Amino acid sequence: QFIFNFSIQLGPKGKVSRYFFVFSTALVLSFVFVLGIYLMKILFCLNSGGGAVFRIRSLYLLMLGIIGFSTSVFASGGIINWYEEGYRLVAGEGFDAHLLDKVIPICGGVFTLAVCAIVGLIYSRKVASLGADVTPDDKFSLRTVVELAMDLVYGISRDNLAEKWRTFIPLLAGIFMFIVVSNLGGLVPGFIPATEHLNTNLAMGITIFLVYNIAGFREHGVHYLQQFAGPMLAIAPLMLTIEIVSHLFRPVSLSLRLMGNIFADHLMLGIFTSTAPHILIPSALLFFGLLVSLVQSFVFTLLSSIYISLAVSHDH
């Protein structure tokens, strides 16, 4: 809030000095991040017994610190957008405000893919350095987070796809990681999640639509079309119409559900941070935002696995 107020004083005619606000916020964010890392290291060094409860409490402390900082920046007005600033920097005099609605989702998707790629490379290097040792880490680490997420996707795949889980788990894991990273990134000030835009979600929904239909044809051949006709020839035209509409609406429903929840979450956060007199209310909303981000990632992945399971199943 201090940075925001000081930026107004530096800006022309009472407006915010955009570049001072960007630079100062980035500097404070970097300082808090580094301080949090060293604080975690100190807490882990003090933990001589190695108890899981202590490590969980240390994680909670770090999460509360991130939530508190994010709340303070959101409460400062919510005007910063890192993707817009990057576009301004790259475009220079060719900056076109009308293209922001198209540029921001692309930037959000690229940023999410970059984060997923970096996390994957770090995890692969960590696992490769361990060799045959598959023992979990004795403390909270990036490897722990990745393995918890993959264990969740593994459970979804095994429960819904049975013996075919190996074929589709790369797709489901990629979808889950992309959505959860994008959603959680939206809790950081200045980063607009790619999943807040319909075109990004529709691309994932259409991918799932194509995958489960192709898998159905590969599994059943032309007989896959019998699933659309129903059990009786007399009602086949009616069932065919209903099934076609139902299947065509699946990617739309996946996209709208994800977009609606993420958009509504950020809209409510913006409203309450601008009107709430105390920091506790926005902090509580950030907690619910975290919950919404994880739940929506789970729901999208679960429904995708169910659609694939229905397509390849022989129980019809």
CSV table of C-alpha atoms in Angstrom, one decimal:
chain,number,residue,atom,x,y,z
A,1,GLN,CA,0.0,0.0,0.0
A,2,PHE,CA,2.9,2.3,0.7
A,3,ILE,CA,4.4,1.6,-2.7
A,4,PHE,CA,1.1,2.3,-4.3
A,5,ASN,CA,0.6,5.6,-2.5
A,6,PHE,CA,4.1,6.7,-3.3
A,7,SER,CA,3.7,5.8,-6.9
A,8,ILE,CA,0.7,8.1,-7.1
A,9,GLN,CA,2.8,11.0,-5.8
A,10,LEU,CA,5.5,10.4,-8.4
A,11,GLY,CA,3.0,10.0,-11.3
A,12,PRO,CA,1.7,12.8,-13.4
A,13,LYS,CA,-1.5,14.5,-12.3
A,14,GLY,CA,-2.2,12.1,-9.5
A,15,LYS,CA,-1.9,9.0,-11.7
A,16,VAL,CA,0.2,6.0,-10.7
A,17,SER,CA,3.8,6.0,-11.8
A,18,ARG,CA,3.5,2.6,-13.6
A,19,TYR,CA,7.2,1.8,-13.9
A,20,PHE,CA,8.1,2.7,-10.3
A,21,PHE,CA,5.2,0.6,-9.1
A,22,VAL,CA,6.3,-2.4,-11.3
A,23,PHE,CA,10.0,-2.1,-10.2
A,24,SER,CA,9.2,-1.6,-6.5
A,25,THR,CA,6.7,-4.5,-6.4
A,26,ALA,CA,9.2,-6.8,-8.2
A,27,LEU,CA,11.9,-5.8,-5.7
A,28,VAL,CA,9.7,-6.4,-2.7
A,29,LEU,CA,8.5,-9.7,-4.1
A,30,SER,CA,12.1,-10.9,-4.7
A,31,PHE,CA,13.1,-9.9,-1.2
A,32,VAL,CA,10.2,-11.7,0.5
A,33,PHE,CA,10.8,-14.8,-1.6
A,34,VAL,CA,14.5,-15.0,-0.7
A,35,LEU,CA,13.7,-14.2,2.9
A,36,GLY,CA,11.1,-17.0,2.9
A,37,ILE,CA,13.6,-19.5,1.5
A,38,TYR,CA,16.2,-18.7,4.2
A,39,LEU,CA,13.6,-18.8,6.9
A,40,MET,CA,12.5,-22.2,5.8
A,41,LYS,CA,16.2,-23.4,5.8
A,42,ILE,CA,16.6,-22.1,9.4
A,43,LEU,CA,13.5,-23.8,10.6
A,44,PHE,CA,14.5,-27.1,9.0
A,45,CYS,CA,18.0,-26.8,10.5
A,46,LEU,CA,16.4,-26.3,14.0
A,47,ASN,CA,14.3,-29.4,13.5
A,48,SER,CA,16.6,-32.0,15.0
A,49,GLY,CA,13.9,-34.7,15.5
A,50,GLY,CA,12.7,-34.6,11.9
A,51,GLY,CA,9.0,-34.8,12.8
A,52,ALA,CA,6.4,-34.4,10.1
A,53,VAL,CA,4.3,-32.1,12.2
A,54,PHE,CA,7.1,-29.5,12.5
A,55,ARG,CA,7.7,-29.5,8.7
A,56,ILE,CA,4.0,-29.1,8.1
A,57,ARG,CA,3.9,-26.1,10.4
A,58,SER,CA,6.9,-24.6,8.7
A,59,LEU,CA,5.0,-25.0,5.3
A,60,TYR,CA,2.0,-23.3,6.8
A,61,LEU,CA,4.2,-20.3,7.9
A,62,LEU,CA,5.5,-19.9,4.4
A,63,MET,CA,2.0,-20.2,2.9
A,64,LEU,CA,0.7,-17.5,5.3
A,65,GLY,CA,3.6,-15.2,4.4
A,66,ILE,CA,2.8,-15.6,0.7
A,67,ILE,CA,-0.9,-15.0,1.3
A,68,GLY,CA,-0.2,-11.9,3.4
A,69,PHE,CA,2.1,-10.4,0.8
A,70,SER,CA,-0.3,-11.2,-2.1
A,71,THR,CA,-3.2,-9.6,-0.2
A,72,SER,CA,-1.3,-6.4,0.4
A,73,VAL,CA,-0.5,-6.0,-3.3
A,74,PHE,CA,-4.1,-6.9,-4.4
A,75,ALA,CA,-5.4,-4.4,-1.9
A,76,SER,CA,-3.2,-1.7,-3.4
A,77,GLY,CA,-5.6,-1.4,-6.3
A,78,GLY,CA,-4.9,-4.5,-8.4
A,79,ILE,CA,-3.7,-2.4,-11.4
A,80,ILE,CA,-0.5,-4.3,-12.2
A,81,ASN,CA,-0.4,-6.8,-15.0
A,82,TRP,CA,3.0,-8.3,-15.8
A,83,TYR,CA,1.9,-9.6,-19.2
A,84,GLU,CA,0.7,-6.1,-20.2
A,85,GLU,CA,4.0,-4.6,-19.0
A,86,GLY,CA,6.0,-7.2,-21.0
A,87,TYR,CA,3.9,-6.5,-24.1
A,88,ARG,CA,4.5,-2.8,-23.7
A,89,LEU,CA,8.2,-3.4,-23.3
A,90,VAL,CA,8.5,-5.6,-26.4
A,91,ALA,CA,6.1,-3.7,-28.7
A,92,GLY,CA,7.5,-0.2,-27.8
A,93,GLU,CA,5.8,2.4,-30.0
A,94,GLY,CA,3.8,-0.3,-31.7
A,95,PHE,CA,1.8,-1.0,-28.6
A,96,ASP,CA,-1.9,-1.6,-29.3
A,97,ALA,CA,-4.3,-1.7,-26.4
A,98,HIS,CA,-6.9,-3.4,-28.5
A,99,LEU,CA,-4.7,-6.5,-28.8
A,100,LEU,CA,-4.4,-6.9,-25.0
A,101,ASP,CA,-7.3,-9.3,-24.8
A,102,LYS,CA,-5.6,-11.6,-27.3
A,103,VAL,CA,-2.0,-11.2,-26.0
A,104,ILE,CA,-2.7,-11.8,-22.3
A,105,PRO,CA,-4.1,-15.3,-22.7
A,106,ILE,CA,-1.2,-16.3,-24.9
A,107,CYS,CA,1.3,-14.9,-22.5
A,108,GLY,CA,-0.4,-16.7,-19.6
A,109,GLY,CA,-0.3,-20.0,-21.5
A,110,VAL,CA,3.4,-19.6,-22.4
A,111,PHE,CA,4.3,-18.6,-18.9
A,112,THR,CA,2.4,-21.6,-17.5
A,113,LEU,CA,4.1,-24.0,-20.0
A,114,ALA,CA,7.5,-22.5,-19.1
A,115,VAL,CA,6.9,-23.0,-15.3
A,116,CYS,CA,5.8,-26.6,-16.0
A,117,ALA,CA,8.8,-27.3,-18.1
A,118,ILE,CA,11.2,-25.8,-15.5
A,119,VAL,CA,9.6,-27.8,-12.7
A,120,GLY,CA,9.8,-31.0,-14.9
A,121,LEU,CA,13.5,-30.5,-15.7
A,122,ILE,CA,14.4,-29.9,-12.1
A,123,TYR,CA,12.4,-32.9,-11.0
A,124,SER,CA,14.0,-35.1,-13.7
A,125,ARG,CA,17.4,-34.0,-12.7
A,126,LYS,CA,16.7,-34.7,-9.0
A,127,VAL,CA,15.4,-38.2,-9.8
A,128,ALA,CA,18.3,-39.0,-12.1
A,129,SER,CA,20.8,-38.0,-9.4
A,130,LEU,CA,19.2,-40.4,-7.0
A,131,GLY,CA,19.6,-43.4,-9.2
A,132,ALA,CA,18.0,-46.5,-7.9
A,133,ASP,CA,17.0,-44.8,-4.6
A,134,VAL,CA,13.3,-44.2,-4.7
A,135,THR,CA,12.9,-43.2,-1.1
A,136,PRO,CA,10.8,-40.1,-0.6
A,137,ASP,CA,12.6,-36.9,0.6
A,138,ASP,CA,12.7,-36.5,4.4
A,139,LYS,CA,11.6,-32.9,4.1
A,140,PHE,CA,9.2,-30.8,2.0
A,141,SER,CA,10.6,-30.2,-1.4
A,142,LEU,CA,9.7,-29.7,-5.1
A,143,ARG,CA,10.0,-33.4,-5.6
A,144,THR,CA,7.4,-34.0,-2.9
A,145,VAL,CA,4.9,-31.6,-4.5
A,146,VAL,CA,5.4,-33.2,-8.0
A,147,GLU,CA,5.0,-36.7,-6.6
A,148,LEU,CA,1.9,-35.8,-4.6
A,149,ALA,CA,0.3,-34.3,-7.8
A,150,MET,CA,1.3,-37.3,-9.9
A,151,ASP,CA,0.0,-39.7,-7.2
A,152,LEU,CA,-3.4,-37.9,-7.4
A,153,VAL,CA,-3.5,-38.2,-11.2
A,154,TYR,CA,-2.3,-41.9,-11.0
A,155,GLY,CA,-5.2,-42.6,-8.7
A,156,ILE,CA,-7.7,-41.0,-11.0
A,157,SER,CA,-6.3,-42.9,-14.0
A,158,ARG,CA,-6.3,-46.3,-12.3
A,159,ASP,CA,-9.8,-45.9,-10.9
A,160,ASN,CA,-11.4,-44.9,-14.2
A,161,LEU,CA,-9.2,-46.4,-16.9
A,162,ALA,CA,-8.2,-49.7,-15.3
A,163,GLU,CA,-5.5,-51.5,-17.4
A,164,LYS,CA,-5.4,-48.6,-20.0
A,165,TRP,CA,-4.2,-46.0,-17.5
A,166,ARG,CA,-0.6,-46.2,-18.9
A,167,THR,CA,-1.8,-44.9,-22.3
A,168,PHE,CA,-3.6,-41.8,-21.0
A,169,ILE,CA,-1.8,-40.8,-17.9
A,170,PRO,CA,0.7,-38.5,-19.7
A,171,LEU,CA,-2.3,-36.6,-21.2
A,172,LEU,CA,-4.1,-36.4,-17.9
A,173,ALA,CA,-1.0,-35.4,-15.9
A,174,GLY,CA,-0.1,-32.7,-18.4
A,175,ILE,CA,-3.7,-31.3,-18.3
A,176,PHE,CA,-3.7,-31.4,-14.5
A,177,MET,CA,-0.3,-29.7,-14.1
A,178,PHE,CA,-1.1,-27.0,-16.7
A,179,ILE,CA,-4.4,-26.1,-15.0
A,180,VAL,CA,-3.1,-26.2,-11.4
A,181,VAL,CA,0.0,-24.1,-12.2
A,182,SER,CA,-2.1,-21.6,-14.2
A,183,ASN,CA,-4.7,-21.3,-11.4
A,184,LEU,CA,-2.2,-21.0,-8.6
A,185,GLY,CA,-0.3,-18.4,-10.6
A,186,GLY,CA,-3.4,-16.3,-10.6
A,187,LEU,CA,-3.0,-15.9,-6.9
A,188,VAL,CA,0.3,-14.1,-7.4
A,189,PRO,CA,-0.1,-10.3,-8.0
A,190,GLY,CA,0.1,-9.3,-11.6
A,191,PHE,CA,-0.2,-12.7,-13.2
A,192,ILE,CA,-3.6,-13.3,-15.0
A,193,PRO,CA,-4.3,-17.1,-15.2
A,194,ALA,CA,-4.6,-18.5,-18.7
A,195,THR,CA,-7.6,-20.6,-17.5
A,196,GLU,CA,-9.5,-17.4,-16.9
A,197,HIS,CA,-10.0,-17.1,-20.7
A,198,LEU,CA,-12.4,-19.3,-22.7
A,199,ASN,CA,-10.0,-19.9,-25.7
A,200,THR,CA,-7.4,-21.6,-23.5
A,201,ASN,CA,-9.9,-23.8,-21.8
A,202,LEU,CA,-11.7,-24.6,-25.0
A,203,ALA,CA,-8.4,-25.7,-26.5
A,204,MET,CA,-7.9,-28.2,-23.7
A,205,GLY,CA,-11.6,-29.3,-23.9
A,206,ILE,CA,-11.4,-29.9,-27.7
A,207,THR,CA,-8.1,-31.9,-27.1
A,208,ILE,CA,-9.9,-34.2,-24.7
A,209,PHE,CA,-12.9,-34.4,-27.1
A,210,LEU,CA,-10.6,-35.6,-30.0
A,211,VAL,CA,-8.6,-37.9,-27.8
A,212,TYR,CA,-11.5,-39.9,-26.3
A,213,ASN,CA,-13.3,-40.2,-29.7
A,214,ILE,CA,-10.1,-41.4,-31.4
A,215,ALA,CA,-9.5,-43.8,-28.6
A,216,GLY,CA,-13.1,-45.1,-28.9
A,217,PHE,CA,-12.7,-45.8,-32.7
A,218,ARG,CA,-9.3,-47.4,-32.1
A,219,GLU,CA,-10.8,-49.7,-29.4
A,220,HIS,CA,-14.1,-50.6,-31.0
A,221,GLY,CA,-13.7,-49.7,-34.7
A,222,VAL,CA,-16.9,-48.7,-36.5
A,223,HIS,CA,-18.9,-50.3,-33.6
A,224,TYR,CA,-18.0,-47.3,-31.5
A,225,LEU,CA,-20.9,-45.5,-33.3
A,226,GLN,CA,-23.3,-48.0,-31.7
A,227,GLN,CA,-22.9,-46.1,-28.4
A,228,PHE,CA,-24.6,-43.1,-30.0
A,229,ALA,CA,-27.6,-45.1,-31.4
A,230,GLY,CA,-28.8,-46.6,-28.0
A,231,PRO,CA,-30.0,-50.1,-27.2
A,232,MET,CA,-33.0,-50.1,-29.5
A,233,LEU,CA,-33.3,-49.5,-33.3
A,234,ALA,CA,-36.7,-47.8,-32.8
A,235,ILE,CA,-35.3,-45.0,-30.8
A,236,ALA,CA,-32.0,-44.8,-32.6
A,237,PRO,CA,-32.7,-41.4,-34.4
A,238,LEU,CA,-33.7,-39.8,-31.1
A,239,MET,CA,-30.8,-41.2,-29.2
A,240,LEU,CA,-28.3,-40.3,-32.0
A,241,THR,CA,-29.4,-36.6,-31.8
A,242,ILE,CA,-29.2,-36.5,-28.0
A,243,GLU,CA,-25.8,-38.2,-27.9
A,244,ILE,CA,-24.3,-36.0,-30.6
A,245,VAL,CA,-25.5,-32.8,-28.8
A,246,SER,CA,-24.3,-34.2,-25.5
A,247,HIS,CA,-20.8,-35.1,-26.9
A,248,LEU,CA,-20.4,-31.7,-28.7
A,249,PHE,CA,-21.3,-29.9,-25.5
A,250,ARG,CA,-18.7,-31.7,-23.3
A,251,PRO,CA,-15.7,-29.6,-24.3
A,252,VAL,CA,-17.9,-26.5,-23.9
A,253,SER,CA,-19.0,-27.5,-20.4
A,254,LEU,CA,-15.4,-28.3,-19.4
A,255,SER,CA,-14.3,-24.9,-20.6
A,256,LEU,CA,-17.1,-22.8,-19.2
A,257,ARG,CA,-17.0,-24.5,-15.8
A,258,LEU,CA,-13.3,-23.8,-15.4
A,259,MET,CA,-13.4,-20.3,-16.8
A,260,GLY,CA,-16.5,-19.4,-14.7
A,261,ASN,CA,-15.0,-20.5,-11.4
A,262,ILE,CA,-11.6,-18.9,-11.9
A,263,PHE,CA,-13.1,-15.6,-13.2
A,264,ALA,CA,-15.6,-15.4,-10.4
A,265,ASP,CA,-12.9,-16.2,-7.8
A,266,HIS,CA,-10.8,-13.3,-9.1
A,267,LEU,CA,-13.7,-11.0,-9.4
A,268,MET,CA,-14.8,-11.5,-5.8
A,269,LEU,CA,-11.2,-11.1,-4.7
A,270,GLY,CA,-10.9,-7.8,-6.5
A,271,ILE,CA,-14.2,-6.5,-5.0
A,272,PHE,CA,-13.4,-7.4,-1.4
A,273,THR,CA,-9.8,-6.2,-1.5
A,274,SER,CA,-11.0,-2.8,-2.6
A,275,THR,CA,-13.7,-2.5,0.0
A,276,ALA,CA,-12.7,-4.6,3.0
A,277,PRO,CA,-11.2,-2.5,5.8
A,278,HIS,CA,-9.1,-5.3,7.2
A,279,ILE,CA,-6.5,-7.6,5.7
A,280,LEU,CA,-8.1,-10.8,7.2
A,281,ILE,CA,-11.1,-10.8,4.8
A,282,PRO,CA,-9.0,-10.7,1.6
A,283,SER,CA,-6.6,-13.3,3.1
A,284,ALA,CA,-9.6,-15.6,3.8
A,285,LEU,CA,-10.7,-15.1,0.1
A,286,LEU,CA,-7.2,-16.0,-1.1
A,287,PHE,CA,-7.5,-19.3,0.9
A,288,PHE,CA,-10.7,-20.0,-0.9
A,289,GLY,CA,-9.0,-19.1,-4.1
A,290,LEU,CA,-6.4,-21.7,-3.4
A,291,LEU,CA,-9.1,-24.2,-2.7
A,292,VAL,CA,-11.0,-23.4,-5.9
A,293,SER,CA,-7.8,-23.6,-8.0
A,294,LEU,CA,-7.0,-27.1,-6.7
A,295,VAL,CA,-10.6,-28.4,-6.9
A,296,GLN,CA,-11.2,-27.1,-10.5
A,297,SER,CA,-7.9,-28.8,-11.6
A,298,PHE,CA,-9.1,-32.1,-10.1
A,299,VAL,CA,-12.6,-31.8,-11.6
A,300,PHE,CA,-11.4,-31.1,-15.1
A,301,THR,CA,-8.9,-34.1,-14.9
A,302,LEU,CA,-11.5,-36.4,-13.4
A,303,LEU,CA,-14.2,-35.6,-16.0
A,304,SER,CA,-11.6,-36.0,-18.8
A,305,SER,CA,-10.7,-39.5,-17.5
A,306,ILE,CA,-14.4,-40.4,-17.2
A,307,TYR,CA,-15.0,-39.4,-20.9
A,308,ILE,CA,-12.1,-41.5,-22.0
A,309,SER,CA,-13.3,-44.4,-19.9
A,310,LEU,CA,-16.8,-44.3,-21.4
A,311,ALA,CA,-15.3,-44.2,-24.9
A,312,VAL,CA,-13.0,-47.3,-24.5
A,313,SER,CA,-15.3,-49.3,-22.2
A,314,HIS,CA,-16.8,-52.6,-23.4
A,315,ASP,CA,-19.6,-52.5,-20.8
A,316,HIS,CA,-22.2,-50.9,-23.1
